[in-house]
PDB file of C-alpha atoms in Angstrom:
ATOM      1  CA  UNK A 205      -2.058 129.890  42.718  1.00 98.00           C
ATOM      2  CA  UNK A 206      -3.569 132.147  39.671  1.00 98.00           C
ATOM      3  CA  UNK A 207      -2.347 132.189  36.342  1.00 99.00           C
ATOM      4  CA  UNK A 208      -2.506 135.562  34.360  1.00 99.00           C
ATOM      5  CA  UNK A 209      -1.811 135.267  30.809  1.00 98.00           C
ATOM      6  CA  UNK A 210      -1.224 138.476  28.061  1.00 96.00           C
ATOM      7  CA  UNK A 211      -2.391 136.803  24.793  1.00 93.00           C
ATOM      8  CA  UNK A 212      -2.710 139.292  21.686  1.00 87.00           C
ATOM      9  CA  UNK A 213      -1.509 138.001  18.286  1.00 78.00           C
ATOM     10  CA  UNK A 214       0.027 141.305  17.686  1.00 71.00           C
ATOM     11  CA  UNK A 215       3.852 142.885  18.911  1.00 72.00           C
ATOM     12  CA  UNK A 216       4.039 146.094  20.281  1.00 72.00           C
ATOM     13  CA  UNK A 217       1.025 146.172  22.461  1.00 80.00           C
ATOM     14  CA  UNK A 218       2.740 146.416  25.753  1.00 88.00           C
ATOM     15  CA  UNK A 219       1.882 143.175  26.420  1.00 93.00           C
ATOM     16  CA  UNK A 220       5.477 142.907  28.721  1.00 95.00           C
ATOM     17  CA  UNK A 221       5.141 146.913  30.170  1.00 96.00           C
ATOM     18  CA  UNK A 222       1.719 145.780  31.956  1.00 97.00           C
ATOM     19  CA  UNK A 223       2.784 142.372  32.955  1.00 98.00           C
ATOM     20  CA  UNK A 224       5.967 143.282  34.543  1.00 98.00           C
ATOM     21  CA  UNK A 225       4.393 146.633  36.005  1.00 98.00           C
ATOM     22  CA  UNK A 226       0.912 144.265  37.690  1.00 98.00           C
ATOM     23  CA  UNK A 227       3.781 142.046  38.637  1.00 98.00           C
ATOM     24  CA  UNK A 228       5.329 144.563  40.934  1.00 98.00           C
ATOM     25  CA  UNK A 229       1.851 146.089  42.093  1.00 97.00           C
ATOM     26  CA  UNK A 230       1.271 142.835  43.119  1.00 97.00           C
ATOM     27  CA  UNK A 231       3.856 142.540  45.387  1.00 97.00           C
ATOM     28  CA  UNK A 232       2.595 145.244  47.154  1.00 96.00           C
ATOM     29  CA  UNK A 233      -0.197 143.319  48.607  1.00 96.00           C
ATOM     30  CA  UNK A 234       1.728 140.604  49.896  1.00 95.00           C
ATOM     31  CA  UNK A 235       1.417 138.326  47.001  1.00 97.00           C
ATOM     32  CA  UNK A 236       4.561 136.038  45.595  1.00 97.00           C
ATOM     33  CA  UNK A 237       4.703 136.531  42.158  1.00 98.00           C
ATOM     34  CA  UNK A 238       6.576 134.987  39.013  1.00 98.00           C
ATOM     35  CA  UNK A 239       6.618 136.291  35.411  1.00 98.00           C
ATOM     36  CA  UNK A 240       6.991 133.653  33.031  1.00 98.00           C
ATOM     37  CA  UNK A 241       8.750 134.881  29.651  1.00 98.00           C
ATOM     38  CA  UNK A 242       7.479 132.781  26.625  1.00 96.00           C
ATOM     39  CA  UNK A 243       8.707 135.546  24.490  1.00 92.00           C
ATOM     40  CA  UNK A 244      11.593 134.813  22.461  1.00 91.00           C
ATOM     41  CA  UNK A 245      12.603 138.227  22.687  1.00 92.00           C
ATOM     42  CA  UNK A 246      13.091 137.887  26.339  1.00 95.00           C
ATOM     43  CA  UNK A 247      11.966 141.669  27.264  1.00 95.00           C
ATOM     44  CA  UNK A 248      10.309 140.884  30.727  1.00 97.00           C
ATOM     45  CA  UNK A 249      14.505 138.741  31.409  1.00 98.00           C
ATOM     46  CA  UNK A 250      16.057 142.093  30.382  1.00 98.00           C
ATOM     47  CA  UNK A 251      14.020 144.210  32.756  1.00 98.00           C
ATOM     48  CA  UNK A 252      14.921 142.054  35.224  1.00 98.00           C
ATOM     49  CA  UNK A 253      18.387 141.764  34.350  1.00 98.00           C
ATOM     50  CA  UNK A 254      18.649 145.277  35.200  1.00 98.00           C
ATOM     51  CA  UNK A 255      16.114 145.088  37.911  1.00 98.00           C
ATOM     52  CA  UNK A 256      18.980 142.384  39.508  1.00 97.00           C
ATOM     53  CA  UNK A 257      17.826 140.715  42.755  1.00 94.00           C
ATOM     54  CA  UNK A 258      14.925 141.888  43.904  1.00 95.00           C
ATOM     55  CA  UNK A 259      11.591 140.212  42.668  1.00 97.00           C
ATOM     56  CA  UNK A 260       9.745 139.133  40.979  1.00 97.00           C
ATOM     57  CA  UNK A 261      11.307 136.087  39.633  1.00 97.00           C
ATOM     58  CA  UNK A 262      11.427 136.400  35.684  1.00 98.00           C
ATOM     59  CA  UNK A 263      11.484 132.842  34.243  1.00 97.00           C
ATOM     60  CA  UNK A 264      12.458 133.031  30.542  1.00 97.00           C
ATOM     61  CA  UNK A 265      10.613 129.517  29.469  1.00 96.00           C
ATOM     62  CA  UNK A 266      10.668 127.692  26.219  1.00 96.00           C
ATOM     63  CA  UNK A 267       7.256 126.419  25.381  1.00 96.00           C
ATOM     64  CA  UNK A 268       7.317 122.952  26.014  1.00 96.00           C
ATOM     65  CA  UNK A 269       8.350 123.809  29.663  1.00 97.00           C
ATOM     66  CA  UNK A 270       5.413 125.470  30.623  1.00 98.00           C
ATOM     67  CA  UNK A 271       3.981 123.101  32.540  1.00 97.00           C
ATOM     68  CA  UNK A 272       7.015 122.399  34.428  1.00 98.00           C
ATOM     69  CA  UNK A 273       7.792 126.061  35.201  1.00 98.00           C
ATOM     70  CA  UNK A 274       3.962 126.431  36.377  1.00 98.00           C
ATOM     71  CA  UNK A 275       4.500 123.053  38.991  1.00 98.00           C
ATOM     72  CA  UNK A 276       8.091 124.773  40.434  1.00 98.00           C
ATOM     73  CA  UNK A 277       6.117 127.924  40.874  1.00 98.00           C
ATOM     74  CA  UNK A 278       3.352 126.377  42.711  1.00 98.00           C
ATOM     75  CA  UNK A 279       5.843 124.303  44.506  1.00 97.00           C
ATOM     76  CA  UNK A 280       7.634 127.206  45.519  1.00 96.00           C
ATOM     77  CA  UNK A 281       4.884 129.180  46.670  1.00 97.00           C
ATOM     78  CA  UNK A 282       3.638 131.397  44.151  1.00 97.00           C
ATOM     79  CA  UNK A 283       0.602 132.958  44.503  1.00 98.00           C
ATOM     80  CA  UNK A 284       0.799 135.026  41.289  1.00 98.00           C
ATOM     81  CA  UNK A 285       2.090 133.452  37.952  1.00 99.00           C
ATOM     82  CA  UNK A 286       2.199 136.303  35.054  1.00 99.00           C
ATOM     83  CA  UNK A 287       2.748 134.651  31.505  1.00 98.00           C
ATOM     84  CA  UNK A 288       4.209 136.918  29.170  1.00 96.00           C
ATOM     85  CA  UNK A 289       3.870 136.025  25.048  1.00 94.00           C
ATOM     86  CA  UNK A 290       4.999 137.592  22.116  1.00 85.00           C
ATOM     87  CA  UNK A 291       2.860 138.638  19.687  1.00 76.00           C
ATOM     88  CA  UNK A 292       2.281 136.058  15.901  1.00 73.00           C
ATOM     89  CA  UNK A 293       3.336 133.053  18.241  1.00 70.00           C
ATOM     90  CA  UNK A 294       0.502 130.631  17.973  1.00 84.00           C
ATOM     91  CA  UNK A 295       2.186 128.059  20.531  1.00 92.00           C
ATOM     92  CA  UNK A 296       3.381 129.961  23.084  1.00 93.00           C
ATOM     93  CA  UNK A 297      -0.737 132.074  22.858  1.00 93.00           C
ATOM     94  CA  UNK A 298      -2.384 128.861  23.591  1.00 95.00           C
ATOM     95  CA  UNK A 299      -0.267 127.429  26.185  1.00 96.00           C
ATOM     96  CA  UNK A 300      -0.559 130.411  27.958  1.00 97.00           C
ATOM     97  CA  UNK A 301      -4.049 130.377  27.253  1.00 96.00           C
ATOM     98  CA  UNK A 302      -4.737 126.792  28.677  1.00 96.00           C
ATOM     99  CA  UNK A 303      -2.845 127.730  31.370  1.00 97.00           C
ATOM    100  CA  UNK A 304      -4.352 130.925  32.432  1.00 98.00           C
ATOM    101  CA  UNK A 305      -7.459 131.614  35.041  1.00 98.00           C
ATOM    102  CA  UNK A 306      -7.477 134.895  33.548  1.00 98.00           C
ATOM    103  CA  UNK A 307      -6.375 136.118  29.848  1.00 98.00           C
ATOM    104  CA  UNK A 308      -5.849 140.184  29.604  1.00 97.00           C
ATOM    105  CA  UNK A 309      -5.764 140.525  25.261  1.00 95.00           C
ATOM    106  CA  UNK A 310      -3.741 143.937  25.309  1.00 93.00           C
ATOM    107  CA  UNK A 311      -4.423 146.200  22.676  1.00 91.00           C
ATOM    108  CA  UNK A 312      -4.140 149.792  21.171  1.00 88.00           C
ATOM    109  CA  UNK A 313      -7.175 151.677  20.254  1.00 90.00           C
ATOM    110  CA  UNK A 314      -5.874 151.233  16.241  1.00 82.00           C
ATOM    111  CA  UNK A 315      -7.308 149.435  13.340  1.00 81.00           C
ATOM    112  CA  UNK A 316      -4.166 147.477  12.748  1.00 81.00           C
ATOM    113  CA  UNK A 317      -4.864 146.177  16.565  1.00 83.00           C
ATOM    114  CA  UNK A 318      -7.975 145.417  15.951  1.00 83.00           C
ATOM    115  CA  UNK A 319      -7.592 143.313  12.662  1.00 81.00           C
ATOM    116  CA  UNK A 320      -5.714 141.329  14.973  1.00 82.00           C
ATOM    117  CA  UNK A 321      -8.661 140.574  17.446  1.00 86.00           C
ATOM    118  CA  UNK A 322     -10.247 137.391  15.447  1.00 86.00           C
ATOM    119  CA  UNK A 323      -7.358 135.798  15.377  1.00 88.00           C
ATOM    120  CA  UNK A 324      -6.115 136.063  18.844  1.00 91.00           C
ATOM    121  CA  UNK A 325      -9.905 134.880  20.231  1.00 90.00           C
ATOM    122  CA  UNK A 326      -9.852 132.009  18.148  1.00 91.00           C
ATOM    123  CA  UNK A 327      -6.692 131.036  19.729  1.00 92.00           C
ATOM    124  CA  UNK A 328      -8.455 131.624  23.200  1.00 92.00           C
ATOM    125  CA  UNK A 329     -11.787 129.405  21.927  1.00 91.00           C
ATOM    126  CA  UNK A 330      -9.260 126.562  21.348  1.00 91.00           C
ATOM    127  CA  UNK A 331      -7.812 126.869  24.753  1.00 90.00           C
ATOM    128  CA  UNK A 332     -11.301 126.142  26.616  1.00 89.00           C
ATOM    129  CA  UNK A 333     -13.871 128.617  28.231  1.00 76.00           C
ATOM    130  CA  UNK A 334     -11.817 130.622  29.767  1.00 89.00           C
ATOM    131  CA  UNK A 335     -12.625 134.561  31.487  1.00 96.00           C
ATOM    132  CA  UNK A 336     -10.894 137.229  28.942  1.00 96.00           C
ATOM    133  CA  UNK A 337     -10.868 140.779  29.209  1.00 97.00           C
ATOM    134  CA  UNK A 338      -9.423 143.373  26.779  1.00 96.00           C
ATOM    135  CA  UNK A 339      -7.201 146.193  27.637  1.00 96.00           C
ATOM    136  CA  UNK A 340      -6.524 149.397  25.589  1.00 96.00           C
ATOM    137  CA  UNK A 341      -2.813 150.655  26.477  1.00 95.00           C
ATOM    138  CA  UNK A 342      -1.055 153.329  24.600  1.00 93.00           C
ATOM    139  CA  UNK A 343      -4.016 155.884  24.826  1.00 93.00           C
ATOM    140  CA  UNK A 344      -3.433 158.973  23.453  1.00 90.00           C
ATOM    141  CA  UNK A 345      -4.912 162.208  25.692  1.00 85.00           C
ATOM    142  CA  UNK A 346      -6.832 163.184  22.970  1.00 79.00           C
ATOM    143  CA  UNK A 347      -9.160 161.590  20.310  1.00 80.00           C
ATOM    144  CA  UNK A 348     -11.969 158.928  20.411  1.00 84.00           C
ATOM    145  CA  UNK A 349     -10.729 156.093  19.046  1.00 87.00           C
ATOM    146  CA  UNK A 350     -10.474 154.261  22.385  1.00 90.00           C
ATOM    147  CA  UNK A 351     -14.094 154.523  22.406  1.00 89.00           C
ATOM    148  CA  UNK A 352     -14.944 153.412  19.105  1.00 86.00           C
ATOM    149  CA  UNK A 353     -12.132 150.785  20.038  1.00 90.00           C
ATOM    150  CA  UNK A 354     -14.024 149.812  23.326  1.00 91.00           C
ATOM    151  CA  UNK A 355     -17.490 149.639  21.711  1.00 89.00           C
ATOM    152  CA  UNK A 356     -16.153 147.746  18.145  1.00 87.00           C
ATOM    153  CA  UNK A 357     -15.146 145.088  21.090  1.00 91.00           C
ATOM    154  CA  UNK A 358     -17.836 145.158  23.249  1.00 93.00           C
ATOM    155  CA  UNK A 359     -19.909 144.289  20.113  1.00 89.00           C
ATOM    156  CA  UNK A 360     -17.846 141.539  19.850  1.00 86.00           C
ATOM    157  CA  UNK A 361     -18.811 140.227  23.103  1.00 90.00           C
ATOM    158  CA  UNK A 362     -15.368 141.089  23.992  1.00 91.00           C
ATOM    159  CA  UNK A 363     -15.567 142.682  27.726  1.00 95.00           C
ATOM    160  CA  UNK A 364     -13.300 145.779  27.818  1.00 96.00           C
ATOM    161  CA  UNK A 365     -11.234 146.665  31.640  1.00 97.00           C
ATOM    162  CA  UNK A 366     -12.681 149.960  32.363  1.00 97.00           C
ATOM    163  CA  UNK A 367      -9.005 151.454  33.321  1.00 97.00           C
ATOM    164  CA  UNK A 368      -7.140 152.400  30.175  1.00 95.00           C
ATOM    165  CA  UNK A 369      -3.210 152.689  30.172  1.00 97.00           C
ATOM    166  CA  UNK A 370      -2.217 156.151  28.790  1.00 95.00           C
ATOM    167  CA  UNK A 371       0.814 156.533  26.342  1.00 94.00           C
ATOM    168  CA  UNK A 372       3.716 157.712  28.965  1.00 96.00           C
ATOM    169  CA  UNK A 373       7.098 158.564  29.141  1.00 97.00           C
ATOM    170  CA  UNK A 374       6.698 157.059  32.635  1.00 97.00           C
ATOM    171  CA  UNK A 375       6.285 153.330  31.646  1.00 97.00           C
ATOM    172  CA  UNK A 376       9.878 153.654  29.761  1.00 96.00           C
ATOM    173  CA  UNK A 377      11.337 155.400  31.842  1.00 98.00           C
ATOM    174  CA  UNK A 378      10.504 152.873  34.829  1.00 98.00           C
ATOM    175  CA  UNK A 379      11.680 149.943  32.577  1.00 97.00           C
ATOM    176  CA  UNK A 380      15.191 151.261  31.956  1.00 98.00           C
ATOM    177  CA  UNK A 381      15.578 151.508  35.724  1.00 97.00           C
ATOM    178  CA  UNK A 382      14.263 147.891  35.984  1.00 98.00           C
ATOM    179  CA  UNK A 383      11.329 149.828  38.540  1.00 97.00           C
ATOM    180  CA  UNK A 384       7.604 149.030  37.919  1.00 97.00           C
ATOM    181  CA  UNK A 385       5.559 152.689  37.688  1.00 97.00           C
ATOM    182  CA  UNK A 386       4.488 152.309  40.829  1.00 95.00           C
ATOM    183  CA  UNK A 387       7.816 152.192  42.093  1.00 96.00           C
ATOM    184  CA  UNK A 388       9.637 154.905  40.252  1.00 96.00           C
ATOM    185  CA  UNK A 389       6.816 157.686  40.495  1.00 95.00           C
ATOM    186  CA  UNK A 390       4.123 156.240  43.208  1.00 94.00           C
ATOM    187  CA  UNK A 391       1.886 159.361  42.797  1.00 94.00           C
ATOM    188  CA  UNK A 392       2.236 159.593  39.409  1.00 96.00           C
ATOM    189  CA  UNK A 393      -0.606 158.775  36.465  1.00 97.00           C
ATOM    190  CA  UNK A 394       0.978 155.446  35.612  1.00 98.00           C
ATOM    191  CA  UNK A 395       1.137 154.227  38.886  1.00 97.00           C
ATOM    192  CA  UNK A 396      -2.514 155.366  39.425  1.00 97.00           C
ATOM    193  CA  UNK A 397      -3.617 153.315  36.186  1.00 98.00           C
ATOM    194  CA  UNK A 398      -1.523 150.354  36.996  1.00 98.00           C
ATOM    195  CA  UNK A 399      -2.784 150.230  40.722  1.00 97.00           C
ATOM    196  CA  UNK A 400      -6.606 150.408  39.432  1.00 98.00           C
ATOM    197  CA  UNK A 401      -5.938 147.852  36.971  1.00 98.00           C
ATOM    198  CA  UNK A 402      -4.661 145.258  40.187  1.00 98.00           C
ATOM    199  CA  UNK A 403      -7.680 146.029  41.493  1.00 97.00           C
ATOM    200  CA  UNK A 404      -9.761 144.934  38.597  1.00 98.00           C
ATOM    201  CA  UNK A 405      -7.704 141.940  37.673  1.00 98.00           C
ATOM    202  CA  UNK A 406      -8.029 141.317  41.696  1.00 98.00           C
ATOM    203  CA  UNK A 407     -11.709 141.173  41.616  1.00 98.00           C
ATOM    204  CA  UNK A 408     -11.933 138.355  39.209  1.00 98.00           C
ATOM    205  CA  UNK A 409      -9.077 136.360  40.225  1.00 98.00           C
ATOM    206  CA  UNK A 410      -9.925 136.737  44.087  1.00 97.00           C
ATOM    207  CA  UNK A 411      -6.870 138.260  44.908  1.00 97.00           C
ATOM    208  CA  UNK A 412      -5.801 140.705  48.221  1.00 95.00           C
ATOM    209  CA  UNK A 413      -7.151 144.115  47.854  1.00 90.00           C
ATOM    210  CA  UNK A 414      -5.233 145.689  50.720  1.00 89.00           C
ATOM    211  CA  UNK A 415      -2.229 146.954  50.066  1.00 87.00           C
ATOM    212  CA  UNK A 416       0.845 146.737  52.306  1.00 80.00           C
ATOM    213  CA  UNK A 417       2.939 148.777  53.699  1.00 44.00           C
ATOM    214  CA  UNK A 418       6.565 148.564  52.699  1.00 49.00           C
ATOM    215  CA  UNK A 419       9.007 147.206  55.169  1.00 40.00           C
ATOM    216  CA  UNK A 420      12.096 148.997  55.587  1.00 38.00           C
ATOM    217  CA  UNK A 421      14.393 145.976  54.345  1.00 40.00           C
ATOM    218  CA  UNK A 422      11.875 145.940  50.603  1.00 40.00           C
ATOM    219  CA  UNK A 423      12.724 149.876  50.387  1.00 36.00           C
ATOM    220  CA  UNK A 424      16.272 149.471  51.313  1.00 37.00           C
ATOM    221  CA  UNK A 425      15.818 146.953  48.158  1.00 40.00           C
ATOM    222  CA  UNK A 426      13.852 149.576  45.987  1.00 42.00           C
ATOM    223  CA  UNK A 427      16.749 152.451  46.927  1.00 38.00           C
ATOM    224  CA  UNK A 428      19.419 149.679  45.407  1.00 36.00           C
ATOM    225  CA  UNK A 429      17.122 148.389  42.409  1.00 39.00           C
ATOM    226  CA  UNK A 430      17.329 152.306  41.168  1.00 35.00           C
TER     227      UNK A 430
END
């Protein structure tokens, strides 16, 4: 089982859009996935609330659980755990961060995202060498910033996922139908980013790289989810 953890000390990041939205892609190749929601807000349990019964499992998970939670998933079968965090929550960042094979720091190309960045690595030091990438979400269609962005972090020693998420309609849209992007517009630009993103997070995590073809009873599933 691989643990994926979304560590940024910094709300509003979409942090939850890209976990629950890999969490689906996921799927698609076969793997069991759960989310784990360390977020007091609880935004990755309301997406699923009106996702209903189709997966992934959302776990919303005090702290001191965490270890628990992980064990049931692993007992269960779980090839994919996805730990969601909120954002200025020191606890729940390193337990996800001592947990995690894999730590995506999600960030807009902003200064106000990037005063956060020291702060949020320390947290990861603490937790142990452990293989972090950054990811810049919320791009705008025009500008540079995500490239002053990606080279102030690169200069860091920070390495940056070469697949930026653009700011779309598409992402909310797809999360007030409880649908990942890929789901609710599978040509579209969102899915595009969200399925080259699996494939990067799949290359360092070892994961399946060839995706599956939905059976008919997982798109009877999809028709009722939306």
């Amino acid at each position: 089982m691989k643990v994926l953890s979304f560590v940024c000390q910094k709300g509003g990041t979409s942090k939850t859009t890209t976990a629950i939205n890999l969490a689906v892609e996921a799927m698609a190749y076969g793997l069991e996935v759960v989310v784990i929601d360390l977020d007091p807000q609880v935004s990755a349990c309301d997406w699923k609330d009106i996702r209903g019964e189709a997966p992934p499992l959302v776990a919303a998970t005090p702290v001191p659980h965490l270890e628990r939670t992980l064990r049931a998933a692993a007992d269960n079968g779980a090839d994919l755990v996805i730990i969601d965090t909120a954002g200025r929550t020191n606890d729940a960042a390193s337990a996800a961060a001592r947990a995690a094979d894999l730590i995506l720091v999600a960030l807009q190309p902003s200064l106000i995202d990037l005063k956060t960045v020291g702060a949020t690595l320390d947290i990861i030091r603490l937790a142990g060498s452990k293989t972090t990438r950054a990811i810049l979400t919320r791009v705008k269609a025009t500008g540079t910033r995500h490239e002053d962005t990606t080279a102030w972090l690169q200069a860091q020693g920070v390495e940056v996922c070469p697949v930026m998420l653009g700011e779309r309609v598409t992402y909310q849209d797809a999360y007030a139908q409880g649908l990942g992007v890929s789901e609710a517009e599978p040509n579209g630009k969102a899915a595009h980013e969200i399925q080259s993103v699996y494939k990067y997070v799949s290359s360092i995590l070892d994961l399946p790289t060839n995706r599956k073809v939905y059976n008919e009873e997982t798109r009877s599933t999809r028709k009722r989810v939306a």
